[in-house]
XYZ file of C-alpha atoms in Angstrom:
626
model
C -117.604 -48.126 -71.386
C -118.763 -49.570 -68.037
C -121.708 -48.078 -66.191
C -120.958 -45.147 -63.887
C -121.489 -46.585 -60.345
C -121.164 -45.205 -56.811
C -117.955 -47.221 -56.456
C -116.645 -45.418 -59.520
C -117.451 -42.029 -57.906
C -115.430 -42.965 -54.804
C -112.540 -43.904 -57.036
C -112.743 -40.621 -58.919
C -112.696 -38.519 -55.771
C -109.496 -40.135 -54.646
C -107.898 -39.891 -58.055
C -108.884 -36.243 -58.591
C -107.365 -35.251 -55.263
C -103.944 -36.363 -56.502
C -104.096 -35.064 -60.059
C -106.056 -31.794 -59.546
C -103.047 -29.477 -59.653
C -101.668 -31.112 -62.770
C -105.021 -30.954 -64.532
C -105.487 -27.301 -63.574
C -102.332 -26.347 -65.406
C -103.197 -28.427 -68.442
C -106.866 -27.512 -68.942
C -106.231 -24.002 -70.229
C -104.217 -25.234 -73.200
C -105.921 -28.578 -74.073
C -109.019 -29.162 -76.115
C -109.728 -32.440 -74.214
C -108.285 -34.338 -71.270
C -108.885 -38.122 -70.656
C -108.455 -40.144 -67.472
C -107.461 -43.735 -68.554
C -108.364 -47.009 -66.814
C -106.266 -47.786 -63.726
C -105.657 -51.346 -62.577
C -106.683 -51.723 -58.951
C -109.296 -53.390 -56.800
C -111.990 -51.009 -58.036
C -113.977 -51.326 -61.212
C -112.262 -49.735 -64.168
C -114.072 -46.630 -65.358
C -113.356 -44.432 -68.372
C -114.085 -40.737 -67.620
C -113.428 -37.835 -70.109
C -112.784 -34.249 -68.960
C -113.316 -31.664 -71.651
C -112.039 -28.003 -71.468
C -112.290 -25.323 -74.147
C -109.300 -23.041 -75.045
C -109.700 -19.166 -74.438
C -110.735 -17.222 -77.538
C -109.607 -13.602 -77.088
C -111.774 -10.644 -78.094
C -109.965 -8.420 -80.585
C -112.326 -5.502 -81.165
C -115.218 -3.599 -79.591
C -117.506 -1.012 -81.183
C -120.343 1.181 -79.866
C -123.734 1.392 -81.557
C -125.855 4.400 -80.673
C -127.288 7.699 -81.953
C -125.018 10.594 -83.012
C -127.440 13.303 -81.811
C -129.636 13.625 -78.758
C -131.355 16.004 -76.364
C -130.277 17.114 -72.904
C -132.351 15.386 -70.236
C -133.321 12.523 -72.546
C -132.308 8.883 -71.930
C -129.967 7.595 -74.667
C -129.093 3.896 -75.136
C -125.729 2.591 -76.346
C -124.742 -1.017 -77.163
C -121.234 -2.487 -77.194
C -120.529 -5.142 -79.851
C -117.420 -7.332 -79.763
C -115.625 -9.450 -82.307
C -115.137 -12.248 -82.800
C -118.596 -13.155 -81.633
C -117.193 -16.493 -80.342
C -114.941 -14.699 -77.815
C -114.876 -16.641 -74.571
C -117.134 -15.278 -71.834
C -117.360 -13.728 -69.343
C -116.809 -10.311 -70.961
C -116.655 -7.213 -68.777
C -117.743 -3.819 -70.142
C -116.650 -0.607 -68.380
C -118.475 2.532 -69.576
C -117.128 6.047 -69.103
C -119.262 8.991 -70.316
C -117.471 12.329 -70.661
C -117.272 15.016 -69.419
C -119.473 14.038 -66.475
C -117.172 11.124 -65.663
C -119.328 8.582 -63.803
C -118.779 4.880 -64.551
C -121.979 3.142 -65.596
C -122.965 -0.488 -65.219
C -119.650 -2.369 -65.535
C -120.061 -5.802 -67.056
C -123.040 -5.023 -69.297
C -122.984 -4.470 -73.044
C -126.028 -2.171 -73.045
C -126.304 1.085 -71.074
C -128.674 4.044 -70.908
C -127.272 7.485 -70.093
C -128.678 11.020 -69.726
C -126.657 14.210 -70.211
C -127.869 17.332 -68.421
C -125.750 19.780 -70.444
C -125.536 20.529 -74.159
C -122.522 20.214 -76.435
C -120.381 17.502 -78.002
C -120.079 14.480 -75.679
C -117.914 11.350 -75.849
C -118.763 7.999 -74.280
C -116.109 5.293 -73.937
C -116.340 1.548 -73.320
C -113.557 -0.868 -72.393
C -114.227 -4.576 -73.071
C -112.151 -7.308 -71.386
C -112.170 -11.099 -71.394
C -109.749 -13.877 -70.481
C -107.288 -13.115 -73.238
C -108.050 -9.739 -74.824
C -109.029 -6.109 -74.262
C -110.128 -3.228 -76.498
C -111.439 0.348 -76.137
C -114.030 2.158 -78.286
C -115.385 5.711 -78.220
C -118.571 7.227 -79.596
C -119.334 10.922 -80.171
C -122.792 12.400 -79.759
C -124.029 15.991 -80.090
C -126.402 16.986 -77.276
C -128.748 19.907 -77.945
C -131.495 21.567 -75.925
C -134.777 19.710 -75.637
C -137.418 20.868 -78.068
C -140.444 21.416 -75.860
C -143.978 21.504 -77.164
C -145.830 24.639 -76.075
C -149.621 24.475 -76.090
C -151.351 27.800 -76.611
C -154.527 28.611 -74.670
C -157.816 27.990 -76.391
C -158.538 31.708 -76.452
C -155.819 32.180 -79.118
C -157.683 31.966 -82.393
C -155.304 33.427 -84.941
C -152.732 31.386 -86.841
C -149.805 31.472 -87.106
C -149.370 32.444 -83.445
C -147.593 35.730 -82.645
C -143.820 35.685 -82.209
C -141.683 37.570 -79.710
C -139.702 40.539 -80.945
C -137.024 42.275 -78.884
C -135.041 45.421 -79.523
C -132.790 47.809 -77.645
C -134.599 50.881 -76.298
C -131.815 52.511 -74.277
C -128.569 50.500 -74.268
C -125.522 52.554 -73.297
C -122.154 50.881 -72.840
C -121.842 49.531 -69.321
C -118.358 50.207 -67.933
C -117.269 48.627 -64.682
C -113.897 48.253 -62.907
C -110.898 49.531 -64.861
C -107.155 49.184 -64.293
C -104.179 51.613 -64.372
C -102.845 49.668 -67.382
C -105.836 50.103 -69.693
C -104.140 52.626 -72.010
C -101.165 52.390 -74.411
C -99.639 54.399 -77.253
C -98.488 52.556 -80.373
C -95.480 53.224 -82.604
C -97.491 55.571 -84.858
C -98.635 57.707 -81.920
C -102.189 56.378 -81.762
C -103.721 55.961 -78.306
C -105.458 52.671 -77.448
C -107.852 52.176 -74.527
C -109.625 49.007 -73.340
C -112.632 48.761 -71.035
C -115.796 46.774 -70.481
C -118.454 45.373 -68.209
C -121.202 44.239 -70.577
C -118.662 43.311 -73.313
C -114.930 43.860 -73.838
C -114.220 46.985 -75.917
C -111.114 48.294 -77.680
C -110.990 51.981 -78.626
C -108.299 53.878 -80.496
C -107.941 57.470 -81.611
C -107.115 58.330 -85.210
C -107.274 61.605 -87.149
C -111.066 61.473 -87.326
C -111.646 60.815 -83.627
C -112.312 57.796 -81.440
C -113.038 54.441 -83.058
C -114.559 51.639 -80.973
C -114.870 47.905 -81.585
C -116.003 44.927 -79.529
C -113.105 42.586 -78.816
C -115.199 39.992 -76.960
C -118.964 40.025 -77.505
C -119.632 37.622 -74.626
C -121.920 38.938 -71.907
C -120.604 40.286 -68.593
C -116.944 40.468 -69.638
C -114.389 43.289 -69.631
C -113.933 44.167 -65.962
C -110.336 44.915 -64.937
C -109.122 45.053 -68.549
C -105.361 45.527 -68.882
C -103.613 46.322 -72.181
C -100.210 45.672 -73.756
C -99.132 46.209 -77.384
C -96.761 43.841 -79.169
C -94.051 44.744 -81.706
C -96.697 44.874 -84.460
C -98.853 47.275 -82.390
C -101.413 44.504 -81.940
C -103.312 44.757 -78.645
C -103.234 42.004 -76.032
C -105.796 42.234 -73.210
C -106.302 40.426 -69.919
C -109.742 40.841 -68.341
C -112.366 39.321 -66.063
C -115.413 37.308 -67.090
C -117.858 38.220 -64.318
C -120.542 35.863 -65.600
C -118.348 32.766 -65.281
C -115.835 34.177 -62.757
C -112.924 33.414 -65.101
C -109.719 35.103 -66.188
C -109.787 35.694 -69.940
C -107.257 36.813 -72.551
C -107.885 38.407 -75.960
C -105.505 39.473 -78.702
C -105.682 40.819 -82.246
C -103.879 38.475 -84.664
C -103.918 40.955 -87.539
C -107.227 39.779 -88.966
C -109.534 38.943 -86.050
C -109.884 38.952 -82.285
C -108.938 35.684 -80.601
C -110.300 35.082 -77.092
C -109.693 32.300 -74.597
C -110.210 31.409 -70.951
C -106.950 31.331 -69.002
C -108.085 30.327 -65.519
C -111.501 29.345 -64.157
C -110.385 30.288 -60.630
C -109.687 34.003 -60.506
C -109.469 37.130 -62.625
C -109.767 40.217 -60.411
C -107.392 43.184 -60.854
C -105.606 41.795 -63.891
C -102.295 43.208 -65.106
C -100.623 42.064 -68.329
C -97.096 42.332 -69.764
C -95.506 40.826 -72.879
C -92.046 39.244 -72.866
C -89.348 39.578 -75.535
C -91.049 36.836 -77.584
C -94.425 38.585 -77.382
C -95.867 36.015 -74.976
C -98.327 37.235 -72.326
C -97.737 37.187 -68.568
C -100.693 38.037 -66.307
C -100.927 38.809 -62.587
C -104.367 38.708 -60.982
C -106.284 37.861 -57.852
C -108.576 34.985 -56.944
C -111.059 35.803 -54.204
C -113.163 33.346 -52.202
C -115.267 33.773 -49.079
C -112.316 32.842 -46.883
C -109.229 33.938 -48.772
C -107.770 36.063 -51.562
C -104.764 34.762 -53.483
C -102.255 36.369 -55.822
C -101.919 34.309 -59.001
C -99.668 34.420 -62.047
C -100.305 32.957 -65.512
C -97.748 32.753 -68.322
C -98.083 31.382 -71.848
C -95.108 29.107 -72.620
C -95.909 28.719 -76.312
C -98.038 25.612 -75.848
C -100.125 26.084 -72.707
C -100.847 28.432 -69.821
C -98.689 27.820 -66.769
C -100.570 28.983 -63.658
C -99.043 29.548 -60.237
C -100.471 30.719 -56.912
C -97.767 33.128 -55.788
C -99.185 33.942 -52.356
C -102.346 33.356 -50.366
C -104.032 35.602 -47.796
C -103.394 38.873 -49.619
C -105.743 41.841 -49.447
C -109.280 41.389 -50.683
C -109.962 45.131 -50.929
C -110.991 46.041 -54.464
C -109.021 49.302 -54.534
C -105.633 47.707 -53.889
C -104.235 47.287 -57.351
C -102.043 44.563 -58.839
C -99.086 45.504 -61.095
C -96.766 43.382 -63.254
C -93.592 44.177 -65.202
C -90.867 42.027 -66.789
C -87.134 42.649 -66.372
C -84.413 42.182 -68.999
C -84.431 38.418 -68.404
C -88.218 38.241 -68.887
C -88.614 37.483 -65.183
C -91.886 38.789 -63.723
C -92.065 41.359 -60.921
C -95.422 41.879 -59.220
C -96.595 44.626 -56.891
C -99.543 44.130 -54.543
C -100.800 44.702 -50.999
C -100.559 42.033 -48.322
C -102.978 42.559 -45.452
C -102.328 39.593 -43.157
C -105.499 37.550 -43.630
C -107.564 40.671 -44.245
C -106.619 42.618 -41.112
C -104.560 45.793 -41.358
C -101.828 47.065 -40.999
C -100.931 46.518 -44.625
C -97.691 45.639 -46.377
C -96.897 47.022 -49.809
C -95.168 43.994 -51.315
C -92.808 43.364 -54.211
C -92.416 39.767 -55.370
C -90.371 38.450 -58.270
C -89.162 35.271 -59.981
C -85.372 34.917 -59.916
C -85.290 32.068 -62.435
C -85.701 29.247 -59.921
C -88.090 30.476 -57.206
C -90.388 33.279 -56.074
C -88.909 35.853 -53.688
C -90.706 38.701 -51.937
C -89.978 41.741 -49.808
C -91.937 44.434 -47.988
C -91.627 47.947 -49.403
C -93.501 49.651 -46.552
C -95.860 48.720 -43.721
C -98.578 51.259 -42.871
C -101.879 51.439 -41.075
C -103.431 51.083 -44.509
C -101.976 50.864 -48.029
C -104.470 51.905 -50.669
C -104.106 52.428 -54.398
C -100.643 51.590 -55.746
C -98.767 51.190 -59.008
C -95.370 49.637 -59.852
C -92.904 50.159 -62.702
C -89.398 48.813 -63.401
C -86.350 50.958 -64.109
C -84.220 50.087 -67.120
C -81.900 48.331 -64.646
C -84.754 46.069 -63.563
C -85.080 47.722 -60.164
C -88.692 48.366 -59.011
C -90.364 51.665 -58.173
C -93.772 52.272 -56.567
C -96.247 55.136 -56.226
C -98.910 54.525 -53.584
C -101.205 55.842 -50.864
C -100.128 55.223 -47.255
C -102.649 56.136 -44.569
C -101.665 57.056 -41.032
C -103.978 57.831 -38.130
C -104.161 61.473 -39.235
C -103.093 61.824 -42.871
C -103.325 60.405 -46.369
C -99.811 60.315 -47.832
C -98.724 60.166 -51.466
C -95.492 58.201 -51.418
C -92.870 57.216 -53.966
C -90.501 54.295 -53.301
C -87.429 53.352 -55.306
C -85.019 50.452 -54.794
C -81.438 51.702 -55.031
C -79.850 48.253 -55.035
C -79.395 48.104 -51.277
C -82.555 49.502 -49.694
C -85.824 51.250 -50.406
C -85.673 55.020 -50.737
C -89.116 56.321 -49.736
C -90.256 59.931 -50.049
C -93.561 61.652 -49.292
C -94.714 63.701 -52.269
C -97.956 65.098 -50.819
C -100.073 65.055 -47.678
C -103.855 65.169 -47.941
C -106.824 65.361 -45.620
C -108.781 62.860 -47.702
C -108.356 59.837 -49.938
C -105.888 59.545 -52.828
C -106.797 56.974 -55.460
C -106.437 55.738 -59.017
C -102.613 55.654 -59.158
C -100.904 54.956 -62.474
C -97.080 55.101 -62.607
C -94.927 54.939 -65.752
C -91.281 55.699 -66.483
C -89.972 57.583 -69.495
C -86.869 56.763 -71.543
C -84.659 58.422 -68.917
C -86.264 56.436 -66.077
C -87.980 59.597 -64.799
C -91.305 58.735 -63.104
C -94.669 60.108 -64.243
C -97.825 59.687 -62.178
C -101.576 60.290 -62.439
C -104.095 59.977 -59.597
C -107.284 61.350 -58.004
C -107.323 63.694 -55.024
C -110.611 63.538 -53.157
C -109.849 66.552 -50.952
C -110.143 68.962 -53.875
C -112.095 66.602 -56.176
C -109.429 66.783 -58.855
C -107.291 64.550 -61.038
C -103.580 65.301 -60.847
C -100.541 64.572 -62.984
C -97.030 64.646 -61.566
C -93.541 64.019 -62.881
C -89.998 64.196 -61.576
C -87.629 66.665 -63.175
C -84.155 67.865 -62.295
C -85.626 70.273 -59.751
C -87.875 67.685 -58.080
C -91.477 66.669 -58.450
C -93.864 68.906 -60.389
C -97.657 68.547 -60.165
C -100.505 69.830 -62.346
C -104.285 69.680 -62.056
C -105.673 67.934 -65.124
C -109.352 68.447 -64.309
C -111.384 69.331 -61.231
C -114.979 69.191 -60.019
C -114.989 65.398 -60.087
C -117.908 64.970 -57.710
C -118.833 61.829 -59.595
C -115.689 59.804 -58.932
C -116.162 56.609 -56.934
C -113.236 57.214 -54.620
C -111.172 54.106 -54.063
C -112.491 52.178 -57.075
C -112.260 54.458 -60.115
C -108.830 54.685 -61.667
C -106.686 56.759 -63.943
C -104.559 55.152 -66.654
C -101.396 56.927 -67.829
C -99.250 56.320 -70.917
C -96.440 58.318 -72.524
C -96.086 58.939 -76.247
C -92.823 58.791 -78.181
C -91.919 62.304 -77.025
C -92.545 61.444 -73.371
C -95.797 63.431 -73.235
C -98.604 62.134 -71.027
C -101.947 60.773 -72.173
C -104.505 59.868 -69.523
C -107.781 57.999 -69.654
C -110.064 58.083 -66.640
C -113.542 56.961 -65.711
C -115.921 59.105 -63.703
C -118.149 56.281 -62.555
C -121.140 58.279 -61.407
C -121.151 60.320 -64.604
C -120.618 57.008 -66.474
C -118.176 58.725 -68.829
C -114.887 57.322 -70.064
C -112.724 60.430 -70.590
C -109.354 61.241 -72.174
C -106.936 64.060 -71.319
C -103.822 65.389 -73.083
C -101.689 68.524 -72.553
C -102.663 71.379 -74.863
C -101.822 75.092 -74.955
C -100.241 75.195 -71.537
C -103.179 73.376 -69.985
C -105.109 70.185 -70.517
C -107.665 69.236 -73.136
C -110.289 66.644 -72.165
C -112.817 64.770 -74.267
C -115.234 61.869 -73.928
C -114.170 58.559 -75.413
C -117.535 56.926 -74.840
C -120.562 57.716 -72.659
C -121.615 54.857 -70.446
C -124.656 54.025 -68.415
C -126.652 51.356 -66.679
C -130.143 51.817 -67.988
C -133.311 49.792 -67.511
C -133.690 49.242 -63.790
C -137.216 49.386 -62.263
C -139.078 49.492 -65.621
C -142.800 50.181 -65.941
C -144.744 49.754 -69.198
C -147.960 51.273 -70.533
C -149.584 51.209 -73.999
C -151.352 54.169 -75.547
C -154.540 54.061 -77.577
C -152.613 53.113 -80.720
C -150.857 50.256 -78.950
C -147.512 52.092 -78.854
C -145.309 51.342 -75.826
C -144.229 53.880 -73.212
C -141.662 52.944 -70.535
C -140.351 54.594 -67.378
C -137.108 53.313 -65.820
C -133.953 54.216 -63.913
C -130.620 54.887 -65.627
C -128.438 54.041 -62.657
C -125.253 55.077 -64.436
C -126.533 58.568 -65.196
C -128.554 58.884 -62.007
C -131.793 59.782 -63.723
C -135.398 58.687 -64.112
C -136.011 58.254 -67.823
C -139.047 57.971 -70.031
C -139.014 56.237 -73.435
C -141.830 56.426 -75.961
C -142.282 54.971 -79.437
C -143.065 57.905 -81.706
C -143.827 57.256 -85.365
C -140.870 55.028 -86.291
C -138.346 55.407 -83.485
C -137.772 55.473 -79.741
C -137.523 58.893 -78.124
C -135.738 59.067 -74.772
C -136.132 61.800 -72.161
C -134.631 62.277 -68.689
C -137.539 63.452 -66.539
C -135.557 63.734 -63.297
C -131.794 64.092 -62.910
C -129.930 63.661 -59.637
C -127.595 66.436 -58.548
C -124.007 65.640 -59.610
C -122.750 68.198 -57.092
C -124.587 66.576 -54.205
C -122.886 63.412 -53.011
C -125.893 62.604 -50.828
C -127.980 62.077 -53.946
C -125.547 59.429 -55.118
C -125.272 57.710 -51.786
C -128.979 56.999 -51.467
C -130.491 57.205 -54.942
C -133.667 56.501 -56.880
C -135.789 53.396 -57.323
C -139.185 51.853 -58.096
C -140.809 53.674 -61.022
C -144.460 53.248 -62.011
C -145.998 54.696 -65.191
C -149.541 55.478 -66.297
C -150.935 57.348 -69.329
C -153.881 59.737 -69.182
C -156.603 60.105 -71.808
C -154.287 62.218 -73.960
C -151.498 59.589 -73.712
C -149.447 61.943 -71.540
C -147.110 60.117 -69.105
C -147.410 60.244 -65.308
C -144.613 58.643 -63.288
C -144.171 58.022 -59.564
C -140.891 56.880 -58.026
C -138.889 56.849 -54.798
C -136.159 59.318 -53.888
C -134.008 58.405 -50.883
C -131.758 61.190 -49.648
C -129.436 61.820 -46.725
C -130.279 62.069 -43.029
C -133.339 59.837 -43.248
C -135.030 61.773 -46.054
C -137.490 59.652 -48.020
C -139.779 61.054 -50.700
C -142.427 59.670 -53.006
C -142.187 61.881 -56.098
C -144.583 62.402 -58.950
C -143.482 63.700 -62.370
C -145.849 64.304 -65.286
C -145.927 65.975 -68.710
C -148.396 68.883 -68.813
C -148.206 69.306 -72.594
C -145.289 71.746 -72.599
C -142.968 70.832 -69.711
C -142.239 68.216 -67.045
C -143.660 68.992 -63.631
C -142.527 67.326 -60.400
C -144.301 67.194 -57.068
C -143.481 65.564 -53.746
C -146.422 63.430 -52.600
C -144.953 62.110 -49.343
C -141.875 63.303 -47.457
C -140.458 61.949 -44.224
C -137.380 63.143 -42.352
C -138.256 61.884 -38.900
C -136.668 58.609 -37.815
C -137.657 56.011 -38.465
C -138.006 57.281 -42.013
C -141.037 56.212 -43.978
C -140.361 53.431 -46.415
C -141.993 53.868 -49.784
C -141.834 50.635 -51.740
C -143.100 49.749 -55.165
C -145.432 52.661 -55.906
C -148.103 52.079 -58.535
C -150.314 54.250 -60.673
């Protein structure tokens, strides 16, 4: 071959300009390309062009650990085959569930997860002729921190923490008018919650209670329906995560699941002819409150926002019922972006779309409850407020228009409505009347509406938020559960002997606020604290082998002012005889503020007022200490 000269280079530039396009098409498929000698006035040169064919990658795998800690950097390596695959190779990493793409084009990445659980990382490898995807699973657990004890700790092994329940009553929060049901054997079922979700039923020996969902902060707005096997199905709110949840008994165990992570207030549940759940509920944000509907289709939850800008008031209930075609009907209050007047609204699915109508517009619509006649036509019982009166109203759709009647007029709030229909479509109703502090039961007979007082003296009802829940047994007889929030008692009422018999299903409470701890000479703990549910200052002491609880001051159930203002800030000290001395704040009506002192004199509790102020501005007593 002749030497490669500058004249040869000039020749090549001219030649390449004419054959470049042809060579471009050929190079990809040829192992070598030669340019032969050309007879012309230039020196003949022999130049070889060599191009390699594309070798496609066929497989990619991920090498990396299968366990790791949250917050720790974890390295993963992508390996391809065949190893002779033609570069460049692009790697696209996708860690889940966080979802950020890391370092495309590199076979080695480092990633840190901030949450625990099972994680999956994915890589996609691409080159000129091939592509493949690989995944890798890793279990992320909490970081194991090293804790260094102070040098003053001499004993080994070091002491461990021990915790136990001192005073742990059931915490019951918001309930719904559909929290009670009667099964085919005549047993009553009630659901409720706040700290956990509970299911209670009454058999021949009394009330039995079980935890349906042991998660923390669940059970608000629990609504109950029984299927054809008398198995309970419950919709309820998870206050800790702000989710709508659903629980059901499958015959052997409780199954729980999250339905919607956006909503869950005022749930109402109904089962269709196939036993599938349908749930109406509200989703509240800072700027809006929406009515939502969730239905299980046999494979997944189908969730719909039925209407936005409905009422955000917590005492305006949501109702759901299914007609003969399993189409949902929902009752709720629409308040025009939060400003009254209010519309009592009925909305329903006709098989293709949602339709709605206004039952009544009033200055204010409060508690309400809906039920469907056997014909599928809706009925409502509700509170309508005018400028001067509180009206108990009953509305019934006759096929052409709403027939509305006023059943009672009151000078104060009506609340806690629960409406059901018997086998003859006759309405039955339970509710609270604040004017006479009573719970009432009413029903429609051939001679009109009849009303009875179930129980009175309900000074402890949180008007506008506590509810009654009514169900009828097989004979059409009423059974009512109700919650007196300030007493923290879940109660049950049934007709008996021409009157009503009431009993407690479960006592509730909200114990442990403002705790103060002291140890006696034997190292035994003594604690003072507030039971907010019972409205009392309590004192707990470890005596011999158990905790002994005592209420050392009880607020007046008959005095609403006590409940409005309340107790706070306890402080405990023990004297030389290990007798307790407790100071705490009492805040009453009309600017009354007191610093109180209660102590055990060896035979009885004695209480004294240390400081009292009734003159505005009232004295503020904060965080007393002994």
